[in-house]
XYZ file of C-alpha atoms in Angstrom:
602
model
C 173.320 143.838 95.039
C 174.935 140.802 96.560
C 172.673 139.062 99.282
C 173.909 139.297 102.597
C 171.598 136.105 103.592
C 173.763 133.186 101.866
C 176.363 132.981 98.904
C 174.037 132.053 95.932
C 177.279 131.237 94.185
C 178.172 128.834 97.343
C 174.420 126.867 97.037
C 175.321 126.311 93.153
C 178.334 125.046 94.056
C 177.259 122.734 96.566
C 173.980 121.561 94.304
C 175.327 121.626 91.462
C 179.118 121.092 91.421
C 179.757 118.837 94.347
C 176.555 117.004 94.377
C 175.366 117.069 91.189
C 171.875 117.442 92.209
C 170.498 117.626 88.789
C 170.908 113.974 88.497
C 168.086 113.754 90.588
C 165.879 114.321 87.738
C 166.616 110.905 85.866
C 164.306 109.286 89.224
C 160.837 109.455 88.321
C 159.887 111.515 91.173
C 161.645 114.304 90.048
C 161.374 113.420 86.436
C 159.389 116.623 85.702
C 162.134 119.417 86.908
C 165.282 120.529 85.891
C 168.308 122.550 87.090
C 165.786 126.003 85.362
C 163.162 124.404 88.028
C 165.322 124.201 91.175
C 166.886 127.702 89.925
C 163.412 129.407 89.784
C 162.698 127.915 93.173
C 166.055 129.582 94.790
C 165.227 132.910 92.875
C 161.606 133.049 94.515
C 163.244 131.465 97.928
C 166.208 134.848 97.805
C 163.170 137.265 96.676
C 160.595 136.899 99.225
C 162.977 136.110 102.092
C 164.784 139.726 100.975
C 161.727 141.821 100.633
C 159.121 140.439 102.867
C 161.385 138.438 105.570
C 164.672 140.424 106.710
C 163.033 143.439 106.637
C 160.970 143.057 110.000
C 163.704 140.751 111.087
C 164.732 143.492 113.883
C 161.527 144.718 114.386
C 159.901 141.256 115.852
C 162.809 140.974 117.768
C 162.429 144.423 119.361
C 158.858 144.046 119.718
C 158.347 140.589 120.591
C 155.020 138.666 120.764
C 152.474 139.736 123.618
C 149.631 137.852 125.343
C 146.490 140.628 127.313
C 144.791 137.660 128.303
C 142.707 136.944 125.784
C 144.498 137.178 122.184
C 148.088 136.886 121.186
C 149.689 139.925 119.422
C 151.813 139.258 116.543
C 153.418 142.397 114.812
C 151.509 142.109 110.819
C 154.350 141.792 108.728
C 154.805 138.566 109.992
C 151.455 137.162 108.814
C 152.356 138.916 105.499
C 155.376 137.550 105.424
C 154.314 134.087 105.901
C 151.026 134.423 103.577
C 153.914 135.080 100.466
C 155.886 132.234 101.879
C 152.347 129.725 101.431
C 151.474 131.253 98.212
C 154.654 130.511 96.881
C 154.184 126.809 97.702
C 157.124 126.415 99.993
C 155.034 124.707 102.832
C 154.462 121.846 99.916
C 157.294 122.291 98.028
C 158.891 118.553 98.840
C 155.388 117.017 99.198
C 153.649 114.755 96.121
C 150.941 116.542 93.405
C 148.230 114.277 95.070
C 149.385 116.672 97.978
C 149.514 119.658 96.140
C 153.304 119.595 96.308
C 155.650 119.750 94.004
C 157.994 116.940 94.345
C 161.025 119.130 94.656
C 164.151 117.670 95.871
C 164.666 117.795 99.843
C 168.025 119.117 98.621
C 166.732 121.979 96.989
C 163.810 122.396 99.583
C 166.186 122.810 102.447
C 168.783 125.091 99.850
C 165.492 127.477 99.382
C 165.082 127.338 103.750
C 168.299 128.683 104.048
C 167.229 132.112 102.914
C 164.510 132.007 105.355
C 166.135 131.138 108.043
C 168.752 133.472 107.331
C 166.824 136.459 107.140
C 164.505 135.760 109.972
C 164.900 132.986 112.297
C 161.621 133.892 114.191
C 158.974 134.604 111.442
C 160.472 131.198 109.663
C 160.000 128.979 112.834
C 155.911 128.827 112.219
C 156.813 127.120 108.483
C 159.406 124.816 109.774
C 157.224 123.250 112.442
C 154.316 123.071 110.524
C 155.992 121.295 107.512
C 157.559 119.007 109.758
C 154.030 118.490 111.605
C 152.232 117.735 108.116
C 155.581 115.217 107.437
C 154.848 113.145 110.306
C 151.109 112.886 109.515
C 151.057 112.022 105.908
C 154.288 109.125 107.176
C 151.805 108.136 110.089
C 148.308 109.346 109.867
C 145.124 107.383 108.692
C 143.851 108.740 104.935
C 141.243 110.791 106.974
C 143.873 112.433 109.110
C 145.845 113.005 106.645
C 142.681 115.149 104.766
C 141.474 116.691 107.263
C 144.358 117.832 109.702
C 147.565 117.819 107.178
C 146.480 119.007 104.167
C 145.280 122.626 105.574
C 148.645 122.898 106.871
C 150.066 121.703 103.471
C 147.734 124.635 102.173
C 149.353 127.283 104.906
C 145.743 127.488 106.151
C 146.433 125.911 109.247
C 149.838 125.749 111.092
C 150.861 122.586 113.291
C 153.200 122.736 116.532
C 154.894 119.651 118.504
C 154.144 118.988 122.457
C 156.285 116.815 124.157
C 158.131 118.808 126.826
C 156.179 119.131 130.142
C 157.470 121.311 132.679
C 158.459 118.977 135.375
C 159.915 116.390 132.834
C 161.858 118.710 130.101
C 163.249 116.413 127.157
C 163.192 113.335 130.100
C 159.919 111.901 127.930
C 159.305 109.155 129.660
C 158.475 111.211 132.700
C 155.517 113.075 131.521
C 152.126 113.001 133.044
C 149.755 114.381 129.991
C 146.933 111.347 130.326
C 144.727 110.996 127.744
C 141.328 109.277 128.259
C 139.186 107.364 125.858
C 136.099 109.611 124.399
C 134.790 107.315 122.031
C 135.149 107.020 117.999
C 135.135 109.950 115.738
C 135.810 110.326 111.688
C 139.476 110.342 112.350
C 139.913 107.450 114.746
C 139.897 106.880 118.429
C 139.058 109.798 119.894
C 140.722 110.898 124.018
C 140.210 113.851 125.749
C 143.897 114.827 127.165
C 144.740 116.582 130.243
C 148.105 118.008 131.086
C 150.670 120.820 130.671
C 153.124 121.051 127.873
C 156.083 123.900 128.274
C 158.530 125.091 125.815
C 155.675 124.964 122.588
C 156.772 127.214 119.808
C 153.913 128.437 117.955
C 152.082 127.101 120.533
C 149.254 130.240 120.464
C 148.808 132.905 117.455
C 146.309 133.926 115.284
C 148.698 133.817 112.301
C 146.648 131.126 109.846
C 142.795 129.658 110.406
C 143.965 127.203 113.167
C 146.782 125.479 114.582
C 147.100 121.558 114.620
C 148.925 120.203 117.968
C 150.823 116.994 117.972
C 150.898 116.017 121.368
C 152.492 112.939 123.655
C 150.226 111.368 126.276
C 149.783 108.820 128.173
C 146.734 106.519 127.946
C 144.808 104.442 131.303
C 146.332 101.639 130.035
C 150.007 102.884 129.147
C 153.457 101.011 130.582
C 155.506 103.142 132.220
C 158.174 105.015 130.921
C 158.734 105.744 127.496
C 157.131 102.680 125.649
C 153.927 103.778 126.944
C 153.793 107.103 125.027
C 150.864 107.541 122.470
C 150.352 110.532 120.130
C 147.620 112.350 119.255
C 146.441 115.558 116.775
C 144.529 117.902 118.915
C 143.489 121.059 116.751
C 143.128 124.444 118.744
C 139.697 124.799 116.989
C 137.603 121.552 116.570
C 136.848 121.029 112.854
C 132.941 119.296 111.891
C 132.802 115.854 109.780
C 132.231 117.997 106.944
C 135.507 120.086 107.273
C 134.112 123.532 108.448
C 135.567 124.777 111.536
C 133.615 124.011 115.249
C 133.991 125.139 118.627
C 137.008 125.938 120.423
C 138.806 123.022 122.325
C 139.864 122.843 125.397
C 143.400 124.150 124.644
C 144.185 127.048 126.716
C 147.562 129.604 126.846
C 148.931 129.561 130.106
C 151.589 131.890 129.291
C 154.388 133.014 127.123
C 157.980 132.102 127.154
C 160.426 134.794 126.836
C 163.434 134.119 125.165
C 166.593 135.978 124.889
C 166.419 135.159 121.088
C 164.157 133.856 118.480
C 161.715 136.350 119.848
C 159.377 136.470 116.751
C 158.205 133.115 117.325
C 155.745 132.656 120.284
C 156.836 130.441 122.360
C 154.466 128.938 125.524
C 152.780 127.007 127.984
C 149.776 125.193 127.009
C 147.566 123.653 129.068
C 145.369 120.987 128.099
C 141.721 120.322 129.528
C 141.682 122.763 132.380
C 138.094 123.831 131.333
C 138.678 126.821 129.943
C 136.830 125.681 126.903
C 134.296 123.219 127.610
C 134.184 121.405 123.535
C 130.341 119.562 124.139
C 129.834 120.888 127.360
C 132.587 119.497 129.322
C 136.592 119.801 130.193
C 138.963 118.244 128.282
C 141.033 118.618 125.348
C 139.639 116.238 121.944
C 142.535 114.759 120.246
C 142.485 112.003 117.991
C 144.925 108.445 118.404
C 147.896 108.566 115.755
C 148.698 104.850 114.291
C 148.959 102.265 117.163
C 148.960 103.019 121.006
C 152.045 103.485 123.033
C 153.765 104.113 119.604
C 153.974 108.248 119.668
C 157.317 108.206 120.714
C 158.894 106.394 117.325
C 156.326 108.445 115.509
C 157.088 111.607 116.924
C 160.839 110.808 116.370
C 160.135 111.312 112.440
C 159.540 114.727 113.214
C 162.088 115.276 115.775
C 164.649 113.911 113.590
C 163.803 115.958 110.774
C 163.577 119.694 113.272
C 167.297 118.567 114.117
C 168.443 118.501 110.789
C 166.723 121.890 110.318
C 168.068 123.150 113.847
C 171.423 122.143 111.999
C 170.404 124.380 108.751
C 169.019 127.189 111.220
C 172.219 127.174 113.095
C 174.010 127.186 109.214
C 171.934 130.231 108.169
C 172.617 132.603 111.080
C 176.549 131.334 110.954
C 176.197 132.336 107.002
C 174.138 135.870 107.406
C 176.969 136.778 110.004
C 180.003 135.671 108.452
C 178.524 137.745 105.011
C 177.448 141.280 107.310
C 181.328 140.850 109.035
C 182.454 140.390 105.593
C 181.051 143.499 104.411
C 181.828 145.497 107.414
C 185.566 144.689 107.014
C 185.574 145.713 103.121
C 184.302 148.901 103.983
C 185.718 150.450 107.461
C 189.295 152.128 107.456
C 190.615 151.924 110.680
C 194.354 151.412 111.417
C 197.388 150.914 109.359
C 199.323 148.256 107.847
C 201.586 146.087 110.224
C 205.048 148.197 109.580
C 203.518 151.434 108.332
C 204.720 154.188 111.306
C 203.680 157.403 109.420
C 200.375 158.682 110.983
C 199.566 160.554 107.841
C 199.427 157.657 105.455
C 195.776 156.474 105.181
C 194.403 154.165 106.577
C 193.686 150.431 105.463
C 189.879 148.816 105.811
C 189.999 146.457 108.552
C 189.995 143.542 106.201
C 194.156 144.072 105.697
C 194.620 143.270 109.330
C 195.858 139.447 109.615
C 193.965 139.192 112.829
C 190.367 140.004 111.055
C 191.458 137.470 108.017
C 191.726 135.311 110.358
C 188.495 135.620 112.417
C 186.913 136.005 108.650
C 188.846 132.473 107.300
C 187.096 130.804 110.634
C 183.746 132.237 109.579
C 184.028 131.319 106.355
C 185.033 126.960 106.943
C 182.187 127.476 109.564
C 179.056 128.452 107.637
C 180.058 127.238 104.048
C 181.177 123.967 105.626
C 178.003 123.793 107.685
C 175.928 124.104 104.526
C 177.510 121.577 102.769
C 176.969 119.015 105.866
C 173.000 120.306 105.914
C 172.776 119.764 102.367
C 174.407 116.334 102.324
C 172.308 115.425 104.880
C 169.298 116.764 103.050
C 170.425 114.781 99.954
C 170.645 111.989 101.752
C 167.023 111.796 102.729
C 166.762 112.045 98.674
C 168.635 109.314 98.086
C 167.009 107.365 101.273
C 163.734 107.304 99.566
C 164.693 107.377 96.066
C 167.589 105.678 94.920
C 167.161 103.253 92.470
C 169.237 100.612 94.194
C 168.117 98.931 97.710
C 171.745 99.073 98.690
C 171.938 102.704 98.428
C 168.820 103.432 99.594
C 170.046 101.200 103.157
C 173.643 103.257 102.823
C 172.004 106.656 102.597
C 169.403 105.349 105.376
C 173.087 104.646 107.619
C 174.211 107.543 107.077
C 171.686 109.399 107.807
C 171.136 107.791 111.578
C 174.705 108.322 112.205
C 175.399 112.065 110.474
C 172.282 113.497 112.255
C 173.495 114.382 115.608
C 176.153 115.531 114.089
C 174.497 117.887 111.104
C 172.470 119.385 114.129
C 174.905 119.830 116.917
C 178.075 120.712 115.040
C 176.287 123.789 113.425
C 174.673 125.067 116.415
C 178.096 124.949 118.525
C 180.225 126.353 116.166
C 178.161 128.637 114.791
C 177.941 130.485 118.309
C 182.053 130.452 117.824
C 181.633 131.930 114.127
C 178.946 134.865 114.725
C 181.376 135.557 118.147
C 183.617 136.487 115.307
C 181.409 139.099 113.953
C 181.195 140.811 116.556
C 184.669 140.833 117.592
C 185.174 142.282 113.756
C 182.422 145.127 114.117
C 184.572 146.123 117.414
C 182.130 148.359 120.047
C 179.712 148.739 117.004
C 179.168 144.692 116.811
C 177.560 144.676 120.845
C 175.029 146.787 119.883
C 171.629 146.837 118.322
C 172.580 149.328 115.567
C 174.372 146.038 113.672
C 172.025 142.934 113.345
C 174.851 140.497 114.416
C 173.992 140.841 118.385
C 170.954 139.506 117.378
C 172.317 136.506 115.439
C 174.087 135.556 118.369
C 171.167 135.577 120.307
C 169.336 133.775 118.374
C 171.622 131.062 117.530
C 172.223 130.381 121.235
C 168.281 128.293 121.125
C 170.171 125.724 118.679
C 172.491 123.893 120.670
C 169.093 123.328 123.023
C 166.629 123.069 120.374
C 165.290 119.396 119.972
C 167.852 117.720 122.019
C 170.473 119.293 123.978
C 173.629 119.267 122.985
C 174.439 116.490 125.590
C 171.763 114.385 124.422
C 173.201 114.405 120.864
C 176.115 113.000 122.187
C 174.750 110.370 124.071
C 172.576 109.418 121.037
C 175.823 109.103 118.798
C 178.040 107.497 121.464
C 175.563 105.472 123.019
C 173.471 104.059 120.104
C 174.256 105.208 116.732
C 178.181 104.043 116.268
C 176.898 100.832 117.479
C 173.685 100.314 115.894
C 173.319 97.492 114.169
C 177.107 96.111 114.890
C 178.477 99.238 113.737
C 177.314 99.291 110.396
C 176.409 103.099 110.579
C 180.094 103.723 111.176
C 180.957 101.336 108.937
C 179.387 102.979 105.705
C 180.759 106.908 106.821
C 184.002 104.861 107.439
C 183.864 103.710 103.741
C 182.512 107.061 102.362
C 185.503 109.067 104.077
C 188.182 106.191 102.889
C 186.713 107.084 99.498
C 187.618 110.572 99.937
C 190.873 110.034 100.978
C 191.832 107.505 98.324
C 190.586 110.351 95.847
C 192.344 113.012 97.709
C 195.925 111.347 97.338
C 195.408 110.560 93.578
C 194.300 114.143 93.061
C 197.084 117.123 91.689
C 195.944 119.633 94.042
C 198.266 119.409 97.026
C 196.064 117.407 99.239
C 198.140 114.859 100.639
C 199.057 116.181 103.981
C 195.547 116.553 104.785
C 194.955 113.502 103.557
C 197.101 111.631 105.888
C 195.469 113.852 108.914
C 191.821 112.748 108.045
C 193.039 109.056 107.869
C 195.004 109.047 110.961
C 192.042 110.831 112.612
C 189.693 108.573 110.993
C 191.199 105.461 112.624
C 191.975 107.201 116.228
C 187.868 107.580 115.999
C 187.625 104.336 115.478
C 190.212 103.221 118.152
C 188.503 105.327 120.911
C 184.642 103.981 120.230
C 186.163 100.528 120.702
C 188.057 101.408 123.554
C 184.817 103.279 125.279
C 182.480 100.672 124.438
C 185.211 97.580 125.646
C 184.976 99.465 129.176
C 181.999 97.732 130.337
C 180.652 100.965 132.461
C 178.111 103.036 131.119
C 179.149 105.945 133.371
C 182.596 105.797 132.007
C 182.047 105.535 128.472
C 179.054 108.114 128.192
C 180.388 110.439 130.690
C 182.840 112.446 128.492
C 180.133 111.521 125.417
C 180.373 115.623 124.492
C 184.176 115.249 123.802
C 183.048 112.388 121.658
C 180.774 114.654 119.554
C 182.841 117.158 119.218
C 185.514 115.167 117.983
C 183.430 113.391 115.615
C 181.828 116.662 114.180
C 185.112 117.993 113.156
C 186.203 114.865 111.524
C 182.888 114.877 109.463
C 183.566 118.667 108.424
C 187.138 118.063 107.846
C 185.996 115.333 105.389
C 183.277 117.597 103.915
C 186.035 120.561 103.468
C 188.310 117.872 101.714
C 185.989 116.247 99.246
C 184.685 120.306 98.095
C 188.109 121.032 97.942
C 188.305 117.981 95.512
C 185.601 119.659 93.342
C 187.957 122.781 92.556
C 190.474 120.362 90.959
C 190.672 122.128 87.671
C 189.098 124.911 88.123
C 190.199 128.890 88.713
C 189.471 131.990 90.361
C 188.507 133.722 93.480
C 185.927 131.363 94.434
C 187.940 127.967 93.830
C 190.637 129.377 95.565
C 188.727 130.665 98.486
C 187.394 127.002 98.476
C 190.874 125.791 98.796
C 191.839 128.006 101.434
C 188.720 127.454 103.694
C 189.849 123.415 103.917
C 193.487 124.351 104.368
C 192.679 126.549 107.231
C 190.019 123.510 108.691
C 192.945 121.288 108.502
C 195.386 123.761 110.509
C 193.582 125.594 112.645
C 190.875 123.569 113.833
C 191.047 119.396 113.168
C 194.255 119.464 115.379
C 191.669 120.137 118.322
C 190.370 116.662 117.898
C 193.834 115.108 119.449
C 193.545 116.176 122.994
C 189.746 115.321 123.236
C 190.458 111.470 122.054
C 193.567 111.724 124.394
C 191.236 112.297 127.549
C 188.245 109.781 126.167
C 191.244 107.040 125.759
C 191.922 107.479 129.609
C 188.240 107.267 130.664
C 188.838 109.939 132.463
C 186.355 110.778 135.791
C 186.907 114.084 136.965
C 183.436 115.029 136.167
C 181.788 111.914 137.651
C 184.475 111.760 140.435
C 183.152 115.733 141.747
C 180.568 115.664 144.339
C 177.700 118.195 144.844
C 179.270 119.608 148.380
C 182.744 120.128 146.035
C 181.024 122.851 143.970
């Protein structure tokens, strides 16, 4: 039965054909695998996401977490479901063997995610915080943190959650009020008790593993204002004893649940920290431990958030993919209509998939989701080759990239990929706006993303405002070189790629041309007030690159798939990259219409 969660035969491709991730296993980190290794990872990956994941997909949805008070009410399959996923090793599968991981490729980590995601956004979103939580500890945390307080969660005995958002504050950081007061020293460090709100915290509250491991901003008595004075701390919903067996409860209390129109399955809340609720040795206040140096939580807390929007970017992907494979199928199999031409009511009618309207709508899906898995990928590789190349220039290039590609490789996905599942629900007609066909449901779910660590304006911002500039352009430099490479390749190649050769140079330099001309203006206002035009521009010039150098990998090569490969960039190149013209017309003006409306205009 082919999977309706993600083209195996499109992951291959991208692994193995276009990146040739196999030649990961000459670096002595991943000396020990092989392509049979990251194979057997993707078969377990497609299993237990097919028969433990998808299957209560509609039913967590439909019957959505609960708080009486007292207890948070989960349905069961989920903790089943994510019991297989632990056992399996998939919470450690990037980590090192001292960690009990096994060194796998973040490539191949994130390939084996996709399934996950794909089959159930909301039951995968306790995994994907709590690797990313036990990421930023083992980067950041003291040995003894790292023992105690990541390695359950490396386990999947304990999960881990992030707390930055407050309610008055929202993703303004440097505006939130969560103080955290010295308490003396403990095994892990300085110890604080904090006191404060935090809103928005998925997995926040559950009784889904043995405990659940907070990372949470605060502000200390002697903090500067605004964001520099940010510290972060590990706070663990149960207290655990210097000899590692759980204590009391700590002073971490649910406030309330969040409810979402989508991603339902994963609690999401309002935690409250230090209220008194739960009095850890007799008195208020939440015990959380200092990570690394004071007023440094932001920039650690940033190698989590940076990682969750590369994931975002893979979550958007994976509901994109699941979508554009259930409209595929639905258009195979329903008759309804009759060829363009064909006037005689008693001829039989054609599936829906001979209608050049549906092609169409399919042909968008399809650049969509298989380009935004080769950008997630790349990305993912690129944090390979950040930490593992053998050269220190490539290590630094894949480090450049990597800064400038991420806003993109999280917003790009979750815009578009609200476009693409549109799409298949236009294709399932009447049938595709109900609950009877999971794709309302995708679209609900995938509407979180473009929010989801960082709004989509704030990605812009961050790629207008910083990251084209960093470091005198150097980011923009090195995609400028690796696109120029593709180019130069594409002209030299037999396949007819010419044309869209020319288009992805001349919109190449027009990118280039505008980010001068914004950043010559001298007014912040001006340059960073049309920064979403920027982004969106700059996201399809990335994918259009990405669909040119996998059409590159078909040269030679024959049959449905290659060809399908082919078509997806052709259509990219005519049906969506000439949208990038009018946006860099309108940031070359500096245009102010927004800034120029005032609040009585509205």
């Amino acid at each position: 039965m082919v999977s309706k969660l993600v083209s195996r035969r499109d992951i291959e491709f991208l692994l193995y054909e276009w990146m040739d991730t196999t030649e990961l296993i000459r670096r002595a980190r991943f000396a020990e695998h092989s392509r049979e290794t990251f194979d057997a990872s993707l078969d377990t990956a497609e299993r237990i996401a097919t028969e433990l994941f998808a299957p209560h997909n509609r039913k967590a949805d439909l019957n959505e977490p609960s708080f009486d008070g007292t207890r948070v009410h989960i349905i069961p399959e989920v903790k089943t479901a994510l019991k297989a996923f632990s056992a399996a090793g998939f919470n450690a599968s990037a980590k090192d063997h001292a960690l009990g991981g096994m060194q796998l490729p973040t490539v191949v980590e994130q390939a084996c995610l996709t399934y996950f995601l794909a089959a159930n956004a909301g039951t995968t979103g306790y995994p994907f915080l709590s690797i990313a939580n036990s990421n930023l500890l083992v980067a950041h945390g003291s040995p003894a943190q790292i023992d105690t307080f990541a390695r359950p969660v490396i386990d999947g005995r304990f999960s881990g959650t992030m707390c930055l958002s407050e309610p008055q504050a929202g993703s303004s950081l440097g505006d939130i009020r969560t103080r955290a007061s010295p308490d003396g020293a403990s095994p892990w460090g300085p110890r604080y008790r904090l006191f404060g709100g935090k809103m928005w915290i998925s997995g926040g509250d559950h009784e889904l593993y043995d405990n659940i491991i907070h990372l949470v901003l605060a502000r200390t008595p002697d903090a500067p204002p605004g964001s520099k004075g940010i510290s972060l701390f590990i706070v663990p919903k149960v207290l655990i004893n210097a000899n590692g067996s759980p204590g009391e409860r700590n002073d971490v209390a649910l406030a309330g649940i969040n409810h979402k129109m989508g991603y339902r399955g994963t609690v999401n809340t309002l935690l409250n920290f230090g209220e008194g609720r739960f009095t850890p040795e007799g008195r208020a206040g939440a015990i959380g431990y200092l990570v690394g140096d004071p007023h440094k939580g932001l920039s650690y807390m940033f190698h989590m958030m940076n990682e969750a929007r590369i994931g975002v970017g893979l979550g958007a992907t994976a509901l994109a993919y699941t979508a554009y494979l259930h409209a595929l199928e639905y258009a195979r199999s329903r008759p309804q209509g009759r060829r363009i031409g064909a006037r005689n009511p008693a001829t039989p009618q054609v599936n829906i998939i001979e209608h050049p309207d549906v092609r169409r709508m399919l042909l968008a899906q399809k650049a969509c989701a298989e380009g935004a898995l080769a950008l997630n990928l790349y990305c993912s590789r690129l944090v390979d080759d950040k930490t593992t190349a053998s050269l220190p220039e490539d290590r630094a290039r894949a480090t450049l990239l990597l800064e400038i590609l991420t806003p993109i490789c999280k917003s790009w996905p979750s815009q578009w990929a609200q476009e693409s599942i549109s799409h298949a629900i236009q294709i399932h007609g009447g049938y595709g706006y109900t609950r009877d066909y999971p794709v309302e449901q995708f679209y609900r779910d995938n509407r979180l993303n473009p929010i989801h660590e960082g709004t989509h304006g704030i990605q812009a911002i961050d790629l207008l405002g910083r990251k084209v500039v960093m470091d005198q352009g150097a980011a923009l430099l090195a995609l400028h070189d690796r696109i120029s490479d593709t180019i130069g390749r594409a002209r030299a190649s037999s396949l007819p790629l010419e044309d869209s050769a020319d288009v992805l140079e001349n919109t190449l330099n027009r990118i280039v041309s505008t980010t001068a001309r914004l950043h010559d203006a001298g007014d912040e206002e001006r340059k960073l007030g049309n920064a979403t035009l920027y982004l969106e521009a700059f996201g399809h010039l990335v994918l259009a690159w990405i669909w040119l150098d996998q059409a590159l990998t078909t040269e030679g090569k024959v049959g449905d798939f290659y060809e399908g490969k082919r078509q997806a960039c052709h259509y990219f190149y005519r049906f969506e990259l000439p949208g990038v013209g009018p946006r860099l017309d309108l940031l070359d003006r500096l245009d102010q219409t927004t800034l120029d409306m005032q609040d009585t205009w509205f």
